[in-house]
Short mmCIF file of C-alpha atoms and ligand atoms in Angstrom, two decimals:
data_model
loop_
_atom_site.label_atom_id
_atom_site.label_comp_id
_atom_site.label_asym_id
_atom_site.label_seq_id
_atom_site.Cartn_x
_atom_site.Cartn_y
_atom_site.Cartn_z
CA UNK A 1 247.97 72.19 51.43
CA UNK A 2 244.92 69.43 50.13
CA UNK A 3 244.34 71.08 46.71
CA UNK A 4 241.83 69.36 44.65
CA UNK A 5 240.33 70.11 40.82
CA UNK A 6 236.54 69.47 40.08
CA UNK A 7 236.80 69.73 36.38
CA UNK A 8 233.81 69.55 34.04
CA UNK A 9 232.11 71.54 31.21
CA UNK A 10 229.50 73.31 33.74
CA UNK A 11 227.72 74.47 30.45
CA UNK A 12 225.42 75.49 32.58
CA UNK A 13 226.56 75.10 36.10
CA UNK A 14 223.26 73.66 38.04
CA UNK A 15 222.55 73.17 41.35
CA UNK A 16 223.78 69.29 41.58
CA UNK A 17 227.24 71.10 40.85
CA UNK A 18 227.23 73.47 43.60
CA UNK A 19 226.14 71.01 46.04
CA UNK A 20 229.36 68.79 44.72
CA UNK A 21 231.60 72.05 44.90
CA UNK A 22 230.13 72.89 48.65
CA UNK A 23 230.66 69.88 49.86
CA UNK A 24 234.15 69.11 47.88
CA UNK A 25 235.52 72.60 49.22
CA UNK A 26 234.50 71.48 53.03
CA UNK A 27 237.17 68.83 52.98
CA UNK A 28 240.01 70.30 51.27
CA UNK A 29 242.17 73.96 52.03
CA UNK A 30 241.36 74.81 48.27
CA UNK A 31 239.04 73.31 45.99
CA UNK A 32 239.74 74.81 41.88
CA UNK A 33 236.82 74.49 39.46
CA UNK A 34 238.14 73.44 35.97
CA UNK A 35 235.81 74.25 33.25
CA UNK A 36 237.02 72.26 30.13
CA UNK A 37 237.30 74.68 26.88
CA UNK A 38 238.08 71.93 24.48
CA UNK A 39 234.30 69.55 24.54
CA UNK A 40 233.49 67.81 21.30
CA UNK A 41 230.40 69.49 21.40
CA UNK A 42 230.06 73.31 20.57
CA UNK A 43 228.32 74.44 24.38
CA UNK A 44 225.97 77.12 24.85
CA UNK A 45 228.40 79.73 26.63
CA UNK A 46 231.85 80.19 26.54
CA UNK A 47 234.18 79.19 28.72
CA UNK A 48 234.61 82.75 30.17
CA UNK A 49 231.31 82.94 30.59
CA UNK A 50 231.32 79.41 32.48
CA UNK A 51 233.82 80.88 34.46
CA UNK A 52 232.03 83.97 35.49
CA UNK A 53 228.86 82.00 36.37
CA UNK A 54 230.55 79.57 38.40
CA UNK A 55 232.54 82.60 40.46
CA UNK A 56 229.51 84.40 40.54
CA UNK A 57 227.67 81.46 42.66
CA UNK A 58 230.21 80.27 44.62
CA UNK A 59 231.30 83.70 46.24
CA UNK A 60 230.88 83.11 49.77
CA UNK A 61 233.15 79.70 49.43
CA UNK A 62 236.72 81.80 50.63
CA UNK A 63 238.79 78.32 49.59
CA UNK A 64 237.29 78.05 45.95
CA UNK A 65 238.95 79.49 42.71
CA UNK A 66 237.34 79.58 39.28
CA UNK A 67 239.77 78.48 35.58
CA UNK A 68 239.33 77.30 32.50
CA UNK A 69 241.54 74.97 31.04
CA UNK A 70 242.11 73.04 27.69
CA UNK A 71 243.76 69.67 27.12
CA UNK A 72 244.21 66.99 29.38
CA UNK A 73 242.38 67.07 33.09
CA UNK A 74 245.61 65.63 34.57
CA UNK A 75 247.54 68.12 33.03
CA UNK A 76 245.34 71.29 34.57
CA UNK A 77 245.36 68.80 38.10
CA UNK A 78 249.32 69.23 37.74
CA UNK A 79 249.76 72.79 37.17
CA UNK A 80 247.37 73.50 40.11
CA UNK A 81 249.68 71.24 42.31
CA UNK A 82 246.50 69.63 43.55
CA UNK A 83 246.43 65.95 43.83
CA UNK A 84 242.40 65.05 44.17
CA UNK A 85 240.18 65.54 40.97
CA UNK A 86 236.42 65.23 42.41
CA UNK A 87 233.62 64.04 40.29
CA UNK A 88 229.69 63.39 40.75
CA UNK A 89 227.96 60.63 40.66
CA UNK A 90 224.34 60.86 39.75
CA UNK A 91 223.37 57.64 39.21
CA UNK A 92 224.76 53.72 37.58
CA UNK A 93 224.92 55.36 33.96
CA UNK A 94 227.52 57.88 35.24
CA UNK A 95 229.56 55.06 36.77
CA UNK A 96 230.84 53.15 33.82
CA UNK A 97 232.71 55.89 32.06
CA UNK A 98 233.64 57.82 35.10
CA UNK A 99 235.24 54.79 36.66
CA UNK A 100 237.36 54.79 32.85
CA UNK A 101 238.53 58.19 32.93
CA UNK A 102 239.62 57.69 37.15
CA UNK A 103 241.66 54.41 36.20
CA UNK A 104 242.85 56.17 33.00
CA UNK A 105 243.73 59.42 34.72
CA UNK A 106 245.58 57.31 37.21
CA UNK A 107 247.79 55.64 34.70
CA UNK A 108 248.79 58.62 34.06
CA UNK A 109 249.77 60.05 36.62
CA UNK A 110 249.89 57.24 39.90
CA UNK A 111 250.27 60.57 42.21
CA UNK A 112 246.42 61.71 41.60
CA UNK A 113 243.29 60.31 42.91
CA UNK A 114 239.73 60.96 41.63
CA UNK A 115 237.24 61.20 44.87
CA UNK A 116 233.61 60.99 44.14
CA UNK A 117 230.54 62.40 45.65
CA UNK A 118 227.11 61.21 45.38
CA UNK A 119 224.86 62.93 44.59
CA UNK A 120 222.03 64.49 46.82
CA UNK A 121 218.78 62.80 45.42
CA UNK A 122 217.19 65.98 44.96
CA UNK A 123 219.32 66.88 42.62
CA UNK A 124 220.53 63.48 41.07
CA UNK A 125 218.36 63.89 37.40
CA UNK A 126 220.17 67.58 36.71
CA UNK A 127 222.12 67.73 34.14
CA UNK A 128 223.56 70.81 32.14
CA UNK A 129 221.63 69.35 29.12
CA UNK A 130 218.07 68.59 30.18
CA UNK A 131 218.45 72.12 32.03
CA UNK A 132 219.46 73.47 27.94
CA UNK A 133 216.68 71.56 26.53
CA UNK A 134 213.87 72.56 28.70
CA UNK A 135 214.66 75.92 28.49
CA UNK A 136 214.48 75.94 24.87
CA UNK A 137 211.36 75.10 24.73
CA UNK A 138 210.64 77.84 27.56
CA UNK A 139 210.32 75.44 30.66
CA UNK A 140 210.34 76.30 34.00
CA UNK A 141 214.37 75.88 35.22
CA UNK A 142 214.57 77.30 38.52
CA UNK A 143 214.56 74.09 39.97
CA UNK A 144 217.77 72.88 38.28
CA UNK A 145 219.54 75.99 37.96
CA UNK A 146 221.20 78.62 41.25
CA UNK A 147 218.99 82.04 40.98
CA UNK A 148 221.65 84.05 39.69
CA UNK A 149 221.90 81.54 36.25
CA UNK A 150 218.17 81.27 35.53
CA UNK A 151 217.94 84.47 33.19
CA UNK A 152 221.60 84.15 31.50
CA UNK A 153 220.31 80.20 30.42
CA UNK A 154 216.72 81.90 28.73
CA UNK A 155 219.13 85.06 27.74
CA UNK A 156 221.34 82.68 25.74
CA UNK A 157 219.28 80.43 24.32
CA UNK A 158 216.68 83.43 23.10
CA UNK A 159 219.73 84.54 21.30
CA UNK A 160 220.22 81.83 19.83
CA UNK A 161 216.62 81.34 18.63
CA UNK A 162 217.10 84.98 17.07
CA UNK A 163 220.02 83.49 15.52
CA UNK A 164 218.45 80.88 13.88
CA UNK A 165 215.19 82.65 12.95
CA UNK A 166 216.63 85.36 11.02
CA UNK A 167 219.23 82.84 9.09
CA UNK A 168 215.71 80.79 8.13
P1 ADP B 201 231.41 66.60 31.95
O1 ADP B 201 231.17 67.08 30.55
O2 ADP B 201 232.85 66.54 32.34
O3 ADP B 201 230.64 65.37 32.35
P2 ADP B 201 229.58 68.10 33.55
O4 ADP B 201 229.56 69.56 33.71
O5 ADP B 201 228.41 67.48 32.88
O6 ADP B 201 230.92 67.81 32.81
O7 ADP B 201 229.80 67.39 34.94
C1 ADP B 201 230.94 67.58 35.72
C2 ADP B 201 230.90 66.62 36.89
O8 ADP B 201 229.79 66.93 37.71
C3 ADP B 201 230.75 65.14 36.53
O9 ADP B 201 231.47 64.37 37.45
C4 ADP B 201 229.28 64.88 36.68
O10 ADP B 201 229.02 63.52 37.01
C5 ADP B 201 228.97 65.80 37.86
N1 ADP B 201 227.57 66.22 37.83
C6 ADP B 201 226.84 66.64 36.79
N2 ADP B 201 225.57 66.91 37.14
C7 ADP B 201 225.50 66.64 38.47
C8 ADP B 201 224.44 66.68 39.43
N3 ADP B 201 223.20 67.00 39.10
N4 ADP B 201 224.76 66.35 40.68
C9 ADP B 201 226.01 65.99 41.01
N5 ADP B 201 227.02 65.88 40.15
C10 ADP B 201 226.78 66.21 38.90
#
């Protein structure tokens, strides 16, 4: 069995991540989404409701299961028995700190190997925070975002506006 991890915070998952998940899951017999519950940052939903999202766009993909995990990556990669962690690359700024955390990961463990994807152009300037941003300010998102995640993004982050209002 080629099990492989694509961990990440996927706070929001966008569409550069699905295209990375469909074409990850093609080449292995099952391809686990990590989503990482332990970010320095405090993200916009939690990791259950990562987890739901991703599940919820990635249903027809038969070989692809949806966890969150905290800690180490290489840890999670372990107890999955999977011995691939797949990452993006969007573009030179990614490739600095991703090629850090592959060589790290592999001092860890010599066992695991991180495989990276390109990404597809059209989606290469995504990223879970520019989609956070512009909808904040009540841009359009449905180009960076699958269908089903559009309204939970302006759901959230009208919340959170609520939120703050009423505490100012
Ligand atoms: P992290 O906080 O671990 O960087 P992200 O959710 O931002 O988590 O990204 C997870 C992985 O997906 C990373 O390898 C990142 O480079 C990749 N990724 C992020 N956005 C895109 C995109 N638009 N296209 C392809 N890969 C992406």
């Amino acid at each position: 069995m080629k099990i492989a991890v694509y961990p990440g915070s996927f706070d929001p998952v966008t569409k550069g991540h699905l295209d990375i998940i469909r074409r990850a899951s093609a080449l292995v017999d099952e391809l686990v989404v990590g989503v990482l519950n332990n970010n320095a940052k405090t993200p916009l939903f939690s990791a259950e409701e990562r987890v739901t999202m991703i599940q919820d766009v990635t249903g027809d993909l038969k070989n692809v299961r949806v966890e969150y995990f905290s800690g180490l990556s290489v840890d999670f990669v372990r107890r999955c028995h999977a011995k691939f962690i797949v990452r993006g690359l969007r573009a030179v700024t990614d490739f600095e700190y991703e090629l850090q955390m592959a060589q790290t990961n592999r001092s860890i463990d010599g066992d695991i190997d991180t495989i990276f994807f390109t990404t597809a152009l059209n989606y290469a300037y995504i990223s879970s925070s520019t989609v956070k941003e512009v909808a904040w300010y009540g841009g359009d998102i449905t180009g960076f975002v699958p269908p089903e995640i559009v309204d939970r993004v302006y759901g959230k982050i009208q919340l959170l506006q609520a939120e703050k209002g009423s505490r100012s």
